[in-house]
Structures are given as C-alpha cells and as structure tokens.
GROMACS .gro file of C-alpha atoms in nm:
model
   93
    1MET     CA    1   9.122  19.386  22.769
    2ILE     CA    2   9.273  19.093  22.672
    3GLU     CA    3   9.335  18.933  23.001
    4GLY     CA    4   8.981  18.730  23.059
    5LEU     CA    5   9.113  18.557  22.732
    6LEU     CA    6   9.462  18.417  22.832
    7PRO     CA    7   9.437  18.216  23.001
    8VAL     CA    8   9.155  17.971  22.766
    9LEU     CA    9   9.319  18.056  22.448
   10PRO     CA   10   9.600  17.707  22.504
   11ALA     CA   11   9.303  17.485  22.508
   12LEU     CA   12   9.139  17.687  22.238
   13LEU     CA   13   9.415  17.716  21.975
   14ARG     CA   14   9.473  17.333  22.050
   15HIS     CA   15   9.142  17.248  21.867
   16HIS     CA   16   9.020  17.571  21.679
   17ARG     CA   17   9.093  17.839  21.440
   18VAL     CA   18   9.057  18.162  21.687
   19VAL     CA   19   8.966  18.492  21.502
   20VAL     CA   20   8.954  18.813  21.741
   21ALA     CA   21   8.741  19.090  21.584
   22SER     CA   22   8.801  19.419  21.743
   23VAL     CA   23   8.572  19.702  21.640
   24ALA     CA   24   8.798  20.029  21.668
   25ASP     CA   25   8.651  20.357  21.729
   26PRO     CA   26   8.776  20.630  21.475
   27ALA     CA   27   8.732  20.893  21.754
   28LEU     CA   28   9.067  20.761  21.892
   29HIS     CA   29   9.236  20.918  21.633
   30ARG     CA   30   9.068  21.211  21.604
   31LEU     CA   31   9.094  21.328  21.941
   32GLU     CA   32   9.489  21.214  21.925
   33ASP     CA   33   9.532  21.477  21.711
   34ARG     CA   34   9.338  21.774  21.935
   35ARG     CA   35   9.615  21.979  22.119
   36ASP     CA   36   9.462  22.286  22.167
   37THR     CA   37   9.329  22.336  22.493
   38LEU     CA   38   9.463  22.159  22.787
   39GLY     CA   39   9.184  21.943  22.816
   40GLU     CA   40   9.269  21.808  22.499
   41VAL     CA   41   9.602  21.743  22.537
   42TYR     CA   42   9.470  21.593  22.837
   43GLY     CA   43   9.210  21.355  22.588
   44ALA     CA   44   9.497  21.310  22.306
   45ALA     CA   45   9.701  21.182  22.592
   46ALA     CA   46   9.443  20.949  22.684
   47ALA     CA   47   9.405  20.837  22.339
   48ALA     CA   48   9.743  20.758  22.278
   49VAL     CA   49   9.757  20.529  22.568
   50VAL     CA   50   9.459  20.344  22.442
   51ILE     CA   51   9.574  20.264  22.060
   52GLN     CA   52   9.857  20.192  22.204
   53GLN     CA   53   9.637  19.951  22.450
   54ARG     CA   54   9.492  19.812  22.133
   55GLN     CA   55   9.768  19.754  21.966
   56ARG     CA   56   9.995  19.545  22.184
   57ALA     CA   57   9.668  19.344  22.314
   58GLY     CA   58   9.664  19.259  21.897
   59GLU     CA   59  10.041  19.222  21.889
   60ILE     CA   60  10.045  18.985  22.177
   61LEU     CA   61   9.749  18.818  22.032
   62THR     CA   62   9.923  18.777  21.695
   63ALA     CA   63  10.223  18.588  21.872
   64LEU     CA   64   9.994  18.334  22.068
   65GLY     CA   65   9.847  18.254  21.729
   66VAL     CA   66   9.526  18.448  21.692
   67ASP     CA   67   9.398  18.581  21.387
   68VAL     CA   68   9.312  18.950  21.481
   69VAL     CA   69   9.063  19.155  21.285
   70ASP     CA   70   9.084  19.539  21.362
   71ALA     CA   71   8.858  19.779  21.176
   72ASP     CA   72   8.629  20.032  21.228
   73ALA     CA   73   8.212  19.934  21.251
   74GLU     CA   74   8.173  19.997  20.935
   75ALA     CA   75   8.458  19.793  20.742
   76LEU     CA   76   8.477  19.503  20.982
   77PRO     CA   77   8.172  19.243  20.847
   78PRO     CA   78   8.335  19.297  20.523
   79ALA     CA   79   8.714  19.209  20.669
   80LEU     CA   80   8.590  18.960  20.856
   81ALA     CA   81   8.403  18.774  20.536
   82ASP     CA   82   8.741  18.852  20.358
   83HIS     CA   83   8.935  18.704  20.649
   84TYR     CA   84   8.694  18.381  20.558
   85LEU     CA   85   8.749  18.324  20.275
   86THR     CA   86   9.109  18.365  20.304
   87LEU     CA   87   9.126  18.108  20.583
   88LYS     CA   88   8.914  17.846  20.341
   89ALA     CA   89   9.109  17.910  20.038
   90ARG     CA   90   9.420  17.801  20.228
   91GLY     CA   91   9.246  17.519  20.338
   92LEU     CA   92   9.287  17.649  20.736
   93LEU     CA   93   8.918  17.590  20.800
   0.00000   0.00000   0.00000
C-alpha cells in the first residue's frame, strides 16, 4: 500500500507538511463480521487482513511524521477540511 511512498517521504518531509487522505471502505467491516458460511469465513479473514494492513500503514506513516486522515468517502472531505483548519490554527502550514 505505502511501498511507493516510503522512498520519497524523507525528501518530502524535509520541505513539506505531508497529509495522506485514505478512504475507508465500510463494506470491509461488514464482511469481517459475517461468518455464517465457509465463503463468509474466508471473506471475513480477508477483510480482517486488509483492515490490519490499513491500520499498520497508518501507524507507520504517522511514526514517520505524516498526517493520516482516514474516513469513509462521505466523511473524508469534512475531515480533511477540519484537519487543514487545525493545522492552520496551530501555525503548522
């Protein structure tokens, strides 16, 4: 997921505030909760792996100094606007 970004992050972070916007898929959590059939068990396992990878990617980026805004498609635009306003109010832009 983030492998392409990692090599360029040090150079970007030296000169810029880096914010990664990540669109969460609510269907993943629905898949993760369904386990009535064998197919659903496999789907739940796959969804759990993707959710864990997304969380880990966010943790890695945050540890490197990147701001990560992760929300579903409907909530992402206002979350990004709020993040921008918070950064601006704190004098970080």
